[in-house]
Amino acid sequence: MGVHILSVEATEPAAVIVLAAGAGTRMKSAKPKILHEIGGRSMVGHAIAAASGLEPQKLVAVVRHERDRVVEHLLEIAPSLIIADQDEVPGTGRAVQLGLAALPEHTEGTIVVTYGDVPLLTTSLLRELVAVHEVDENSVTVLTALLDDATGYGRILRADDGTVIGIVEHKDATDEQLAIREINSGIYAFDAAVLRDALAQVTTDNAQAEMYLTDVLGIARRAGGRVAAVVTGDRWQVEGVNDRVQLAALGAEMNRRIVEKWMRAGVTVIDPATTWIGVEVALSNDVTIKPGTQLHGLTAIGTDAIIGPDTTLTNVRVGRGASVVRSDATDSQIGAGATVGPFAYLRPKTDLGEQGKIGAFYETKNVTIGTGSKLSHLGYAGDAEIGEYTNIGCGNITANYDGVNKHRTVIGSHVRTSSNTVFVAPVSIGDGAYTGAGAIVRKDVPAGALALSIAPQRNAEGWTVAKRPGSASAQAAEAAH
Ligand code: UD1
Ligand code: CA
C-alpha cells in the first residue's frame, strides 16, 4: 500500500475496455441503467469521457442488455468506439475476454478495464492507475478503496507483508474475509498478455456461476507476476450506481464538485445546494448565480452576468452583464447587457440583442430582437423579427398561426406599439411607425405611420338600467344620477 510520488507520465494505454453489458435491474426502469443521466450526461457518457481522456489506442465497450439502444447512444458520443457483444456466459471475466477479442490479435501493453456505471471516475485517477502500473512493471494493478460498509463488494486479499494476493467476491467470502474493508472498485490496469492468458484459465466454478475477472489477480500472481493496488481516498470515484437512491446521491456529489470548480474559477454562487450546473456548461469569471438556478446543456454565460434566482437555462448563450431573473429559456441567445424576466419563457431560437429586454410574463419563440429593443410586459412574440430600439407595448401578441401555417411578423427599428396591439401575420411594420391602443394590425404599416384599427367609441346611454333592470349594476347606475 505504498505511496507513489509520480514524476513519470503514463503512456497512452493500448486499450480501455468499458463494461456495459449488465441489466441494472434495481433501477426498475425501462431505460437501460447506464443511459440514466447525472450532471447532464449519461452515466456511460461519463465513463467514455474519463476513458477517452487517457487517449487509448482503442476504446471498447462490451454490451448485451438493451444492446441496440445502448450501442446507438455509444456511437453517438464516440463514433470510433469498438463494440463487443457479450454472449450467454455471464460475468466480468467473460465480458473482458470478449472485449479483448474485439482488439487486434496480439495486442500488447496496458489494458484498462472500467465500468459504464461509475460516473464520478476521472481521467486523472485512471492516469495515476496506469502510471503506477507501468512504472512498477505490474502484471495487474487494481484500484481499491477503504469503505466502512463493504457489503456486496469483492474484498482485497493481502499477504502479511501487504502484497496483494487476490480478490474474493462477497458471496464467496469467509466471515473473516467479510471483515476486510478494502474493496475492489472493478477498475484495473492489466498487462495485455497476462490478461489474455489468465482469462483462458478462469472458470465459472463459484457461488454465482460466473466468469470472475477478479480471478485474474490470483492467476497472474501464481504465474509469477506482480499484482498491486492503488488505494484511492476518494470513494466517490469508485462508487457505482445500482438504484435511483445512488443515482441521486452521486448526482448531488458530481454537482457539488462542478459548482466548487466554478467558484474556484471566479463565479459567485450564492447557494451551492440549490444550484445545478451540467458538465458542459461554461461560465466566465464574475458571473453571479442566485439560488434555485439550473444551467443545462451547452449553456455559456459571459462575465458580470447575473442569473437567477429560480432560473433554468438549457443551451443558452448569455452575454456579458446580462441579467436573467426567475425565467426559463432553451436554445436561445441573450445579448450583452440585456435583461430577461421575471417570469419570462424563452422558447427555442429566441435571439435577444444587446441591451434588449424581455420582461414579465412574456413568451417568445423563433424571434430576433435587435439592440435596445424592449418587450417589457405580458405578451407573445413568435416567428418575428424586430429591429433596433423598438418598444413593444404591454400585452402585444404576434398572431403567427392561422390554424394551418405559421407566418412572420417583421417590425422595424424605433417602432412604438401601444398596449394590446395584435399583429396578424404575415404583416410588417415600417421603421418609426406607431400603433394605437388595441390595434389589430392586418395590413402592412408604412414607415412613420400610426396604425389605428379600432372603431370610434359610442356610449349607449341608460343601457344598464334598460337591459339589466334590478341588477346591482343598475342600482349603482341609478344612484349615480
Ligand atoms: C464486480 C466485482 C467486484 C467489485 C465490484 C465493484 C467481479 C467478479 N466482481 O462485482 O469484485 O467489488 O464489481 O462494483 O468482477 N458486467 C458486464 N458483463 C457481465 C457482468 C457485469 O459487462 O457479465 C458489467 C456490468 O454492466 C457492470 C460491471 O460489469 O458495469 C460490474 O458488474 P456488477 O454485476 O455490478 O458487479 P459484480 O460482479 O457484482
Ligand atoms: Ca453481479
mmCIF file of N, CA, C and O and ligand atoms in Angstrom, residues 19-22 86 90-92 95 115-117 153-154 167 169 184-186 212-214, ligand 1:
data_model
loop_
_atom_site.group_PDB
_atom_site.id
_atom_site.type_symbol
_atom_site.label_atom_id
_atom_site.label_comp_id
_atom_site.label_asym_id
_atom_site.label_seq_id
_atom_site.Cartn_x
_atom_site.Cartn_y
_atom_site.Cartn_z
ATOM 1 N N LEU A 19 -17.017 -1.904 -19.402
ATOM 2 C CA LEU A 19 -18.028 -2.960 -19.269
ATOM 3 C C LEU A 19 -19.409 -2.337 -19.125
ATOM 4 O O LEU A 19 -19.641 -1.522 -18.234
ATOM 5 N N ALA A 20 -20.298 -2.723 -20.005
ATOM 6 C CA ALA A 20 -21.618 -2.087 -20.040
ATOM 7 C C ALA A 20 -22.689 -3.080 -20.463
ATOM 8 O O ALA A 20 -23.671 -2.728 -21.102
ATOM 9 N N ALA A 21 -22.510 -4.359 -20.083
ATOM 10 C CA ALA A 21 -23.445 -5.393 -20.538
ATOM 11 C C ALA A 21 -24.544 -5.687 -19.529
ATOM 12 O O ALA A 21 -25.541 -6.305 -19.855
ATOM 13 N N GLY A 22 -24.347 -5.232 -18.294
ATOM 14 C CA GLY A 22 -25.259 -5.621 -17.208
ATOM 15 C C GLY A 22 -26.646 -5.027 -17.367
ATOM 16 O O GLY A 22 -26.859 -4.052 -18.085
ATOM 17 N N GLN A 86 -21.367 -9.287 -25.599
ATOM 18 C CA GLN A 86 -21.192 -10.398 -24.663
ATOM 19 C C GLN A 86 -22.178 -11.509 -25.012
ATOM 20 O O GLN A 86 -23.316 -11.238 -25.417
ATOM 21 N N PRO A 90 -22.045 -15.593 -18.355
ATOM 22 C CA PRO A 90 -22.099 -14.378 -17.544
ATOM 23 C C PRO A 90 -20.788 -14.086 -16.811
ATOM 24 O O PRO A 90 -19.968 -14.984 -16.611
ATOM 25 N N GLY A 91 -20.618 -12.839 -16.447
ATOM 26 C CA GLY A 91 -19.510 -12.458 -15.586
ATOM 27 C C GLY A 91 -18.576 -11.439 -16.209
ATOM 28 O O GLY A 91 -18.439 -11.346 -17.432
ATOM 29 N N THR A 92 -17.922 -10.700 -15.327
ATOM 30 C CA THR A 92 -16.998 -9.653 -15.772
ATOM 31 C C THR A 92 -15.800 -10.238 -16.521
ATOM 32 O O THR A 92 -15.260 -9.600 -17.427
ATOM 33 N N ALA A 95 -16.897 -10.836 -20.014
ATOM 34 C CA ALA A 95 -17.063 -9.544 -20.689
ATOM 35 C C ALA A 95 -15.706 -9.028 -21.179
ATOM 36 O O ALA A 95 -15.564 -8.605 -22.336
ATOM 37 N N TYR A 115 -15.962 0.501 -15.702
ATOM 38 C CA TYR A 115 -17.392 0.195 -15.790
ATOM 39 C C TYR A 115 -18.178 1.370 -16.357
ATOM 40 O O TYR A 115 -17.821 2.524 -16.142
ATOM 41 N N GLY A 116 -19.290 1.040 -16.985
ATOM 42 C CA GLY A 116 -20.179 2.077 -17.507
ATOM 43 C C GLY A 116 -21.046 2.754 -16.477
ATOM 44 O O GLY A 116 -21.725 3.727 -16.785
ATOM 45 N N ASP A 117 -21.030 2.260 -15.253
ATOM 46 C CA ASP A 117 -21.945 2.807 -14.230
ATOM 47 C C ASP A 117 -21.205 3.410 -13.040
ATOM 48 O O ASP A 117 -21.697 3.413 -11.919
ATOM 49 N N TYR A 153 -19.248 -5.807 -2.187
ATOM 50 C CA TYR A 153 -18.026 -5.658 -2.994
ATOM 51 C C TYR A 153 -17.107 -6.869 -2.842
ATOM 52 O O TYR A 153 -17.124 -7.571 -1.829
ATOM 53 N N GLY A 154 -16.258 -7.067 -3.842
ATOM 54 C CA GLY A 154 -15.153 -8.000 -3.704
ATOM 55 C C GLY A 154 -14.129 -7.415 -2.725
ATOM 56 O O GLY A 154 -13.929 -6.197 -2.693
ATOM 57 N N ILE A 167 -8.495 -11.419 -4.956
ATOM 58 C CA ILE A 167 -9.776 -10.786 -4.612
ATOM 59 C C ILE A 167 -10.763 -11.901 -4.357
ATOM 60 O O ILE A 167 -10.808 -12.887 -5.102
ATOM 61 N N GLU A 169 -14.903 -12.533 -3.887
ATOM 62 C CA GLU A 169 -16.223 -11.917 -4.001
ATOM 63 C C GLU A 169 -16.987 -12.058 -2.687
ATOM 64 O O GLU A 169 -16.818 -13.030 -1.954
ATOM 65 N N ASN A 184 -12.624 -3.966 -3.914
ATOM 66 C CA ASN A 184 -12.268 -3.910 -5.325
ATOM 67 C C ASN A 184 -13.220 -2.955 -6.038
ATOM 68 O O ASN A 184 -14.428 -3.171 -6.044
ATOM 69 N N SER A 185 -12.688 -1.918 -6.651
ATOM 70 C CA SER A 185 -13.529 -0.965 -7.391
ATOM 71 C C SER A 185 -14.022 -1.565 -8.700
ATOM 72 O O SER A 185 -14.988 -1.077 -9.285
ATOM 73 N N GLY A 186 -13.310 -2.605 -9.190
ATOM 74 C CA GLY A 186 -13.628 -3.155 -10.506
ATOM 75 C C GLY A 186 -12.899 -2.441 -11.630
ATOM 76 O O GLY A 186 -13.156 -2.701 -12.804
ATOM 77 N N TYR A 212 -15.393 -14.828 -13.254
ATOM 78 C CA TYR A 212 -14.969 -13.653 -12.485
ATOM 79 C C TYR A 212 -13.677 -13.058 -13.064
ATOM 80 O O TYR A 212 -12.648 -13.734 -13.134
ATOM 81 N N LEU A 213 -13.707 -11.792 -13.408
ATOM 82 C CA LEU A 213 -12.476 -11.104 -13.800
ATOM 83 C C LEU A 213 -11.490 -11.056 -12.628
ATOM 84 O O LEU A 213 -10.268 -11.085 -12.803
ATOM 85 N N THR A 214 -12.053 -11.022 -11.433
ATOM 86 C CA THR A 214 -11.230 -10.926 -10.222
ATOM 87 C C THR A 214 -10.288 -12.119 -10.059
ATOM 88 O O THR A 214 -9.244 -12.004 -9.408
HETATM 89 C C1 UD1 B 1 -17.775 -6.627 -9.508
HETATM 90 C C2 UD1 B 1 -16.511 -7.298 -8.993
HETATM 91 C C3 UD1 B 1 -16.338 -6.958 -7.514
HETATM 92 C C4 UD1 B 1 -16.274 -5.462 -7.334
HETATM 93 C C5 UD1 B 1 -17.500 -4.811 -7.944
HETATM 94 C C6 UD1 B 1 -17.369 -3.307 -7.916
HETATM 95 C C7 UD1 B 1 -16.271 -9.327 -10.278
HETATM 96 C C8 UD1 B 1 -16.439 -10.785 -10.304
HETATM 97 N N1 UD1 B 1 -16.646 -8.716 -9.175
HETATM 98 O O1 UD1 B 1 -18.876 -7.102 -8.788
HETATM 99 O O2 UD1 B 1 -15.156 -7.549 -7.012
HETATM 100 O O3 UD1 B 1 -16.179 -5.127 -5.948
HETATM 101 O O4 UD1 B 1 -17.655 -5.213 -9.321
HETATM 102 O O5 UD1 B 1 -18.560 -2.732 -8.326
HETATM 103 O O6 UD1 B 1 -15.793 -8.733 -11.228
HETATM 104 N N2 UD1 B 1 -20.777 -6.593 -16.450
HETATM 105 C C9 UD1 B 1 -20.726 -6.994 -17.746
HETATM 106 N N3 UD1 B 1 -20.943 -8.307 -18.033
HETATM 107 C C10 UD1 B 1 -21.237 -9.196 -17.061
HETATM 108 C C11 UD1 B 1 -21.274 -8.781 -15.727
HETATM 109 C C12 UD1 B 1 -21.034 -7.472 -15.443
HETATM 110 O O7 UD1 B 1 -20.476 -6.190 -18.646
HETATM 111 O O8 UD1 B 1 -21.429 -10.372 -17.388
HETATM 112 C C13 UD1 B 1 -20.548 -5.189 -16.140
HETATM 113 C C14 UD1 B 1 -21.763 -4.527 -15.516
HETATM 114 O O9 UD1 B 1 -22.553 -3.906 -16.518
HETATM 115 C C15 UD1 B 1 -21.137 -3.501 -14.605
HETATM 116 C C16 UD1 B 1 -19.839 -4.154 -14.195
HETATM 117 O O10 UD1 B 1 -19.545 -5.122 -15.161
HETATM 118 O O11 UD1 B 1 -20.824 -2.301 -15.275
HETATM 119 C C17 UD1 B 1 -19.893 -4.767 -12.824
HETATM 120 O O12 UD1 B 1 -20.940 -5.694 -12.752
HETATM 121 P P1 UD1 B 1 -21.717 -5.936 -11.389
HETATM 122 O O13 UD1 B 1 -22.599 -7.097 -11.553
HETATM 123 O O14 UD1 B 1 -22.285 -4.654 -10.917
HETATM 124 O O15 UD1 B 1 -20.511 -6.228 -10.388
HETATM 125 P P2 UD1 B 1 -20.246 -7.507 -9.554
HETATM 126 O O16 UD1 B 1 -19.993 -8.656 -10.456
HETATM 127 O O17 UD1 B 1 -21.288 -7.635 -8.543
#
